[in-house]
Coordinates of C-alpha atoms in Angstrom, one line a residue:
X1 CA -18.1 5.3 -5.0
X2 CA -16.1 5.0 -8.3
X3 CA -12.7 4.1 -8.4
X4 CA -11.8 7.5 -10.0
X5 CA -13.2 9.2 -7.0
X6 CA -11.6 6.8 -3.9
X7 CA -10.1 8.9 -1.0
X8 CA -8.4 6.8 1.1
X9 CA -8.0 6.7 5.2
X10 CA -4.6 6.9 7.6
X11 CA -3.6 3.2 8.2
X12 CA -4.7 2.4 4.4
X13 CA -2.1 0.6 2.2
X14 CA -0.9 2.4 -1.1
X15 CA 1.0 -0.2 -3.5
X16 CA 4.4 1.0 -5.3
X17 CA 5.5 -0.9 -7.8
X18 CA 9.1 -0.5 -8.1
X19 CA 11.7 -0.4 -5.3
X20 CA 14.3 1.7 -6.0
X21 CA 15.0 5.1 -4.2
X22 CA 12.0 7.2 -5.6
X23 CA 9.9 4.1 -4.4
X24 CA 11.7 4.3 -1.5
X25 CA 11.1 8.4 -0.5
X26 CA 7.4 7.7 -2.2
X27 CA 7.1 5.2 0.9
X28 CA 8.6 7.7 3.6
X29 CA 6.6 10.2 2.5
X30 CA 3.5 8.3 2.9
X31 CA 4.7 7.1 6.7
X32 CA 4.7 10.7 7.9
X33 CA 1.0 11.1 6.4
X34 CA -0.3 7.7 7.9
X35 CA -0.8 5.4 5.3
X36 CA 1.5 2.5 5.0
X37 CA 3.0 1.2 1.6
X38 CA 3.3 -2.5 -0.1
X39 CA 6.3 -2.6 -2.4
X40 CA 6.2 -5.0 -5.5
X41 CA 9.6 -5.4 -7.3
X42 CA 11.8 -8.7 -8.6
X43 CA 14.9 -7.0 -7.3
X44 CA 15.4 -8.4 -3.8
X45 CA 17.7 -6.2 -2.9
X46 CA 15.4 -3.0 -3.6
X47 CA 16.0 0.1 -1.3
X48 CA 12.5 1.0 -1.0
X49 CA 12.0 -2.6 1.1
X50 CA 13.7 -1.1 3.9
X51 CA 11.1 1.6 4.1
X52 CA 7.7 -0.7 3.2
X53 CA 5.3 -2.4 6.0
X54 CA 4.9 -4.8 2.9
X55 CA 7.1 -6.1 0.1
X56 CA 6.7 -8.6 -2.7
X57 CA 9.2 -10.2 -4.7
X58 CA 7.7 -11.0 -7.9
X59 CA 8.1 -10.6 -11.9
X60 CA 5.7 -7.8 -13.5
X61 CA 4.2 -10.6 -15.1
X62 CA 3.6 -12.8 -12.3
X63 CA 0.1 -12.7 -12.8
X64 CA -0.4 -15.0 -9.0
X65 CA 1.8 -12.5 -6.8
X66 CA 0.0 -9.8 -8.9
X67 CA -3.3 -10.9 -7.9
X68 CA -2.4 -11.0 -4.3
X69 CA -1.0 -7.4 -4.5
X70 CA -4.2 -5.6 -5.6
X71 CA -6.2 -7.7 -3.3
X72 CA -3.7 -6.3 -0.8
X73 CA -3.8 -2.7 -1.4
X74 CA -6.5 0.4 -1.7
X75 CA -4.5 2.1 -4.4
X76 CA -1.4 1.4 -6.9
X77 CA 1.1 3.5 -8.5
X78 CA 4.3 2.9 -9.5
X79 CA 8.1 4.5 -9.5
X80 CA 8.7 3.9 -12.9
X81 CA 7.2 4.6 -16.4
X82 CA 8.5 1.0 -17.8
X83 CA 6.4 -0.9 -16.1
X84 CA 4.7 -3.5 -18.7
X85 CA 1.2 -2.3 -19.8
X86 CA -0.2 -5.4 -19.1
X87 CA 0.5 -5.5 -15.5
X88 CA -1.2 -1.9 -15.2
X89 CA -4.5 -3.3 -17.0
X90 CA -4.4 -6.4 -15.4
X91 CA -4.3 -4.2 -11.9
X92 CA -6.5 -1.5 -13.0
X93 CA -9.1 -4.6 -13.1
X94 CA -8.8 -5.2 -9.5
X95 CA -7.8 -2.0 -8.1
X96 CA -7.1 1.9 -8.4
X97 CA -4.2 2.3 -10.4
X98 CA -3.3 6.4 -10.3
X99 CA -1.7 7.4 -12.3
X100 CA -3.8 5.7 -14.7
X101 CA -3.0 3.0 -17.8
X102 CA -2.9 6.1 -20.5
X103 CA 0.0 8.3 -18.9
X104 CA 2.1 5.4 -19.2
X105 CA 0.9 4.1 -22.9
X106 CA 1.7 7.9 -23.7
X107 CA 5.2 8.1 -21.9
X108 CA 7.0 4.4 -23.1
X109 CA 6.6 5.5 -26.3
X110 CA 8.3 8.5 -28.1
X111 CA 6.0 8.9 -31.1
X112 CA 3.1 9.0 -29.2
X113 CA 4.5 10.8 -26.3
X114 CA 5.3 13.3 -28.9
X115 CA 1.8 13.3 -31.0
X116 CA 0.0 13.5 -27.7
X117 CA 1.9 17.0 -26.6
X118 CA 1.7 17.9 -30.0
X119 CA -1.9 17.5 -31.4
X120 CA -3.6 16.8 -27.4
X121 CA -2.0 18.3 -25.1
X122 CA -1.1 22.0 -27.9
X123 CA 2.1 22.3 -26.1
X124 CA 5.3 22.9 -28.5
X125 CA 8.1 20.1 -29.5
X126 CA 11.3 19.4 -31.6
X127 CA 10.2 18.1 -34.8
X128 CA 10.2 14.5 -35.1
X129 CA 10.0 11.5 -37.9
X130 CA 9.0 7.8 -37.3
X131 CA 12.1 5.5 -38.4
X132 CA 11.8 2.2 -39.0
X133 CA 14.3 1.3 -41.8
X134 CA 17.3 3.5 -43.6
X135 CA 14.8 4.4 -46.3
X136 CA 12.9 6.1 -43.4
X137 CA 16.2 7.6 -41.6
X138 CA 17.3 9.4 -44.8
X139 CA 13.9 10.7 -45.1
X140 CA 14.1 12.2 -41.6
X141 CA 17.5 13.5 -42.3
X142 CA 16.4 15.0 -45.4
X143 CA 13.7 17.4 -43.0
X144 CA 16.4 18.4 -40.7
X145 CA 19.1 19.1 -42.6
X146 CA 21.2 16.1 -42.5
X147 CA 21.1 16.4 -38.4
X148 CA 19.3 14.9 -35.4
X149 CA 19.2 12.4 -32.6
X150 CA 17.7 8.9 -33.2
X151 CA 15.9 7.2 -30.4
X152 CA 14.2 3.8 -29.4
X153 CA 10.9 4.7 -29.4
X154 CA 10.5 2.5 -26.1
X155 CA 12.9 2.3 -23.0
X156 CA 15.7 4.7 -23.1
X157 CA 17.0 6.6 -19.9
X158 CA 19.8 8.6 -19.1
X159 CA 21.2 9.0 -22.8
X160 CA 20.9 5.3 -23.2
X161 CA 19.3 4.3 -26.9
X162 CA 20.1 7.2 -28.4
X163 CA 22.8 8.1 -31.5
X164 CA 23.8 11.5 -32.0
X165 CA 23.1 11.8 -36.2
X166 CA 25.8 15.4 -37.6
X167 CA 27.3 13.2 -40.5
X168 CA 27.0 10.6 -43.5
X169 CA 29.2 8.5 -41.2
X170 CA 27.2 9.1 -38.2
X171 CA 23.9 8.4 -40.4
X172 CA 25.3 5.1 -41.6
X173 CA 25.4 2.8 -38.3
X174 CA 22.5 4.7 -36.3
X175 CA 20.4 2.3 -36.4
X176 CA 23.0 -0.1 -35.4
X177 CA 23.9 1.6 -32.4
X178 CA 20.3 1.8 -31.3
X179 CA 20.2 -2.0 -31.7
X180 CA 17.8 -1.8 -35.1
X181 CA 14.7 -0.9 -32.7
X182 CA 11.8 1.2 -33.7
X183 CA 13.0 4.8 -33.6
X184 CA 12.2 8.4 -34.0
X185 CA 14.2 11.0 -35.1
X186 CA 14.2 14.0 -33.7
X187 CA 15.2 17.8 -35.0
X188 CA 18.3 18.4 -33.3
X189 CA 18.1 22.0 -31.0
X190 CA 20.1 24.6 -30.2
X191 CA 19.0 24.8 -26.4
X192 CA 20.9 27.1 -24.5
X193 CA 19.3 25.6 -20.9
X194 CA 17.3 22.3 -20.0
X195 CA 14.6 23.3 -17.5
X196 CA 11.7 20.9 -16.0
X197 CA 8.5 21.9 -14.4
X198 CA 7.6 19.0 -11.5
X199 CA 3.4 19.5 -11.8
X200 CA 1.0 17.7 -9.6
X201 CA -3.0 17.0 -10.6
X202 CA -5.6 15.9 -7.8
X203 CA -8.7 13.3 -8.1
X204 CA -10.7 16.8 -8.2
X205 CA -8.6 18.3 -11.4
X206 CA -6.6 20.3 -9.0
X207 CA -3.3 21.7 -10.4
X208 CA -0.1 22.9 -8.5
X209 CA 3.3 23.3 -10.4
X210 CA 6.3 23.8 -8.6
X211 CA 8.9 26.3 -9.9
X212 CA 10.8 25.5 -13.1
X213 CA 14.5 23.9 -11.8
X214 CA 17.3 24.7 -14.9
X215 CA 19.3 21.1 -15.1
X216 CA 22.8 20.7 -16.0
X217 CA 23.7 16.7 -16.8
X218 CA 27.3 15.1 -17.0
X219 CA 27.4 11.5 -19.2
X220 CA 23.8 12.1 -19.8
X221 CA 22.6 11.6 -16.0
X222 CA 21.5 14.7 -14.0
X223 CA 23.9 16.0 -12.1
X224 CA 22.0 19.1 -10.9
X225 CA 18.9 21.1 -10.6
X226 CA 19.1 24.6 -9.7
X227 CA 16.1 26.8 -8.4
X228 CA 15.2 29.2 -9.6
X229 CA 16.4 28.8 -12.4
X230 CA 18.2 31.6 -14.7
X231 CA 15.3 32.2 -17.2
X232 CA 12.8 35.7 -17.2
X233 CA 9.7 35.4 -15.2
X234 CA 7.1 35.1 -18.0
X235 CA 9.4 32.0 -19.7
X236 CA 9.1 30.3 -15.9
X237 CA 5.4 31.0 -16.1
X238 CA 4.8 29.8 -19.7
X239 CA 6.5 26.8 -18.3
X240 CA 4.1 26.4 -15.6
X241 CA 1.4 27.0 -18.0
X242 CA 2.5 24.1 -20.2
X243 CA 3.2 21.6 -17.4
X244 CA -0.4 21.8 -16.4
X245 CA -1.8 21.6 -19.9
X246 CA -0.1 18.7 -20.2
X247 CA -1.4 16.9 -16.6
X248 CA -4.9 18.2 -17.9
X249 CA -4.8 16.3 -20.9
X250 CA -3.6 12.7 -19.6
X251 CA -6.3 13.9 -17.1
X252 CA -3.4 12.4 -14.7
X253 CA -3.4 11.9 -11.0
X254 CA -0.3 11.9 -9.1
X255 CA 2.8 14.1 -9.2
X256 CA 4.8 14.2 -13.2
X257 CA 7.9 15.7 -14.2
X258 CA 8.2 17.7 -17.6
X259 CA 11.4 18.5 -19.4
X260 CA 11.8 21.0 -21.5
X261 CA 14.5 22.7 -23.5
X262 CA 15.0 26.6 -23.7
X263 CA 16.1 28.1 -26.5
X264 CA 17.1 31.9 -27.0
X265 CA 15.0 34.0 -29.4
X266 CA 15.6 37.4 -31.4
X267 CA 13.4 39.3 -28.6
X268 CA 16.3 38.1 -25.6
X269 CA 13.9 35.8 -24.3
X270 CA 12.9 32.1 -24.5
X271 CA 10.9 30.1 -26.7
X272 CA 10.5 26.7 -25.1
X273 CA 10.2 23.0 -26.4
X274 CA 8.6 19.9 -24.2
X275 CA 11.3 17.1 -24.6
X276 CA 9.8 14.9 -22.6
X277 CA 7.0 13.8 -20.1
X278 CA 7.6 11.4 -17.0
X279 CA 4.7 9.9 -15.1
X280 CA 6.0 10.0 -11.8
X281 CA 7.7 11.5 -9.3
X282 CA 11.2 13.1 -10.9
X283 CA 15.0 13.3 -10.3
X284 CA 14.7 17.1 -10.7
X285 CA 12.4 17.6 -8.1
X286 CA 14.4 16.4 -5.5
X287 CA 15.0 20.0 -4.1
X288 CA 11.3 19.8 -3.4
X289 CA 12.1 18.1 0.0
X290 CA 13.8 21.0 1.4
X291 CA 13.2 23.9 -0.3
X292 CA 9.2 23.8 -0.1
X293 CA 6.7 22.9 2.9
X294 CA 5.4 20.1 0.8
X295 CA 7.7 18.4 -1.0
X296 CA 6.8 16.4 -4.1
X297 CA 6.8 13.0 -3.0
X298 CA 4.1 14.0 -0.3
X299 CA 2.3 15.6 -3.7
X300 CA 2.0 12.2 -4.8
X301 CA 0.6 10.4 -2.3
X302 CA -1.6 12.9 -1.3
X303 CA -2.6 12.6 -5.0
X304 CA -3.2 8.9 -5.4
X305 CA -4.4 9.1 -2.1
X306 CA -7.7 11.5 -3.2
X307 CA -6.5 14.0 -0.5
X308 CA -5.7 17.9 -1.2
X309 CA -2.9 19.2 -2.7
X310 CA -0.3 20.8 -0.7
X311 CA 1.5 24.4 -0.6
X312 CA 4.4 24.0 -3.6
X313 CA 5.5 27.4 -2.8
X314 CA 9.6 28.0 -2.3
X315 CA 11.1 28.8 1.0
X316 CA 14.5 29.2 -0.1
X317 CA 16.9 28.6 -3.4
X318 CA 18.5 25.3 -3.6
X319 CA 20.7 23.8 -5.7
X320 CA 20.3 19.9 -6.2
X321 CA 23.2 17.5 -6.6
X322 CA 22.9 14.0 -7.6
X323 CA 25.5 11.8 -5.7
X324 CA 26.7 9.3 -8.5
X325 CA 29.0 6.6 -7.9
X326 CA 31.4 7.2 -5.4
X327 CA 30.2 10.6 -4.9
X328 CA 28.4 9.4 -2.0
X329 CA 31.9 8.4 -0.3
X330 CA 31.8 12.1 0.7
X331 CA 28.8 11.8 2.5
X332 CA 31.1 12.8 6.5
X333 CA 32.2 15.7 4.7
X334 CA 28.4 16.7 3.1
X335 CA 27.0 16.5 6.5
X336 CA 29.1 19.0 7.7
X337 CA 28.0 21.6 5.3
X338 CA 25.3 24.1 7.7
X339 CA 23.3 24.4 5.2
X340 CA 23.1 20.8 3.3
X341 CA 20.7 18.4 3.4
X342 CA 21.7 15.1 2.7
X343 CA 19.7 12.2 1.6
X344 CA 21.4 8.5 0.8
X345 CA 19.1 5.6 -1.1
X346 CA 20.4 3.0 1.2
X347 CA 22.0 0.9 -2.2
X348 CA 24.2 -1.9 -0.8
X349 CA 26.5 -1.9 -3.7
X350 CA 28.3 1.6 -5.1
X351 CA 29.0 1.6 -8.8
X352 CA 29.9 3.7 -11.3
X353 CA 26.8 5.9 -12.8
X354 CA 25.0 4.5 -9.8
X355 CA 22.4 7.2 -7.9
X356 CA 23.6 6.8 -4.7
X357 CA 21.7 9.7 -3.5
X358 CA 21.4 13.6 -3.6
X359 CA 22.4 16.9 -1.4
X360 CA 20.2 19.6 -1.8
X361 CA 22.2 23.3 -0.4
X362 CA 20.2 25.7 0.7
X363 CA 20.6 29.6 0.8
X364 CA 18.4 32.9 1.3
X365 CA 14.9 32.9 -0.6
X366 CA 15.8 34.9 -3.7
X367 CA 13.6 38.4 -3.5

């Protein structure tokens, strides 16, 4: 049997790489289905070790400890989309890695990210415009009317390497702000909602999408995800459509979330734009553990795992909150809500812009 095609057993070992709290509910998940996990992460304080049968301290490029951990394993994914490409070729050698090598060569970078929805995957985007040097941000500018948002082309999250471009004086210390890394600009839109599709593909090319959430963030961080969310039926299910275009492409395995923006057309609809792709299991599809009888860190290791895909159908509305910082102090006062559901990531130390851990509140399936 090929490594594309291994199914594993109950009481086989799935490797995360990463340990904080989506490692972590990747883990629990995979408890409750039988397998056991091995978590690989230099943070020794890492959530997710509370939850593991196995854990390794170890740098990514630890190439010893690294060796040891595929031999240890019967299939590797990971919690993050930053992990260094070498240390996913250098496991794909000795292992199953799923997702594979390409979804994350695709995601750390922006300008390929964004040629691959474009030209591979047909799905829409903002415009965008490699930027090196000033010569090249002018340029840029000069397609999109003076405007846009400049981005490191490699590890941003949660607003972080970005510079909001509306004026000469913004333009001139972009780069600066951004630390003078490779960049891309990109067309700045007019959204009028942020909505992500959380899509899961199978070893067999099966698809299942859950239902588009509509996110509202505060300092760049997600503070919620509502479902449904406030957008016409056909929108939702063009956004379905384009999640699993998408999955289809990479030819991915594993659970992915995809952002996109909404923006209002003439015809009182929705035209939507893909901002963004991420290769594992997603923030916004927290709701998922509540709200639907397979929740989409089960997706995933049923996935990776080579087993079936599970029921992503709704079985009520929900409304995700992230618990950042001390927002978690309120966690007596959550648990008395009848219809919350409360989840804490077990970090030892609160701080501020720290996911601490999320509430989803349930009401009545909308009709």
């Amino acid at each position: 049997m090929s490594t594309s095609e291994k199914v594993l057993k109950p009481g086989d070992t799935i490797g995360i790489l990463g340990g904080g709290q989506l490692g972590r509910m990747i883990a629990q998940a995979a408890t409750r289905l039988g397998l056991k996990s091995h978590i690989y992460c230099p943070d020794a304080d890492s959530p997710a070790f509370d939850c593991a049968a196995e854990k390794t301290i170890a740098a990514y490029d630890d190439l010893e400890a690294l060796e040891k951990f595929a031999a240890s394993v019967s299939v590797v994914t990971y919690e993050f989309e930053n992990v260094p490409g070498e240390t996913a070729d250098f496991l794909e050698a000795r292992c199953t890695v799923r997702p594979g090598p390409l979804a994350l060569t695709v995601s750390q970078d922006r300008l390929a990210e964004k040629t691959f929805l474009r030209e591979k995957a047909g799905v829409a985007v903002a415009g965008f415009y490699a930027v090196d040097t000033d010569t090249d941000l002018k340029t840029a500018l000069s397609f999109f009317d003076g405007q846009g948002v400049l981005k490191t082309r490699r590890f941003g999250y949660d607003g972080k390497g970005q510079a909001m471009i509306r004026s000469e004086e913004d333009e001139a210390n972009a780069l600066e702000v951004i630390g003078n890394q490779p960049a891309i600009l990109e067309a700045l839109i007019p959204f009028d909602k942020e909505v992500s599709v959380i899509v899961a593909r199978g070893v067999d090319g099966d698809i299942r999408c859950y239902d588009p959430a509509e996110n509202i963030h505060t300092n760049h961080i997600l503070k919620t995800s509502t479902v449904p969310a406030d957008i016409p039926r056909e929108v939702a299910t063009a956004a379905l459509e384009m999640a699993a275009q998408i999955a289809a492409g990479l030819e991915y395995v594993g659970v992915m979330g995809v952002e996109m923006f909404a923006v209002a057309n003439e015809e009182e609809g929705y035209d939507l734009l893909v901002n963004e792709i991420a290769p594992r299991v997603h923030n916004s599809g927290h709701w998922t553990e509540d709200a639907c009888p397979v929740s989409q860190f089960e997706q995933h290791v049923r996935a990776i795992a080579g087993w079936p895909l599970g029921n992503p159908g709704r079985t009520s509305d929900v409304v995700m909150e992230n618990l950042i910082g001390h927002d978690a102090d309120a966690w007596q006062s959550i648990l008395s809500e009848p219809n919350a559901r409360l989840t804490l990531y077990g970090k030892a130390e609160t701080r501020d812009g720290r996911k601490m851990g999320h509430v989803n509140r349930l009401t009545a399936l909308t009709p």
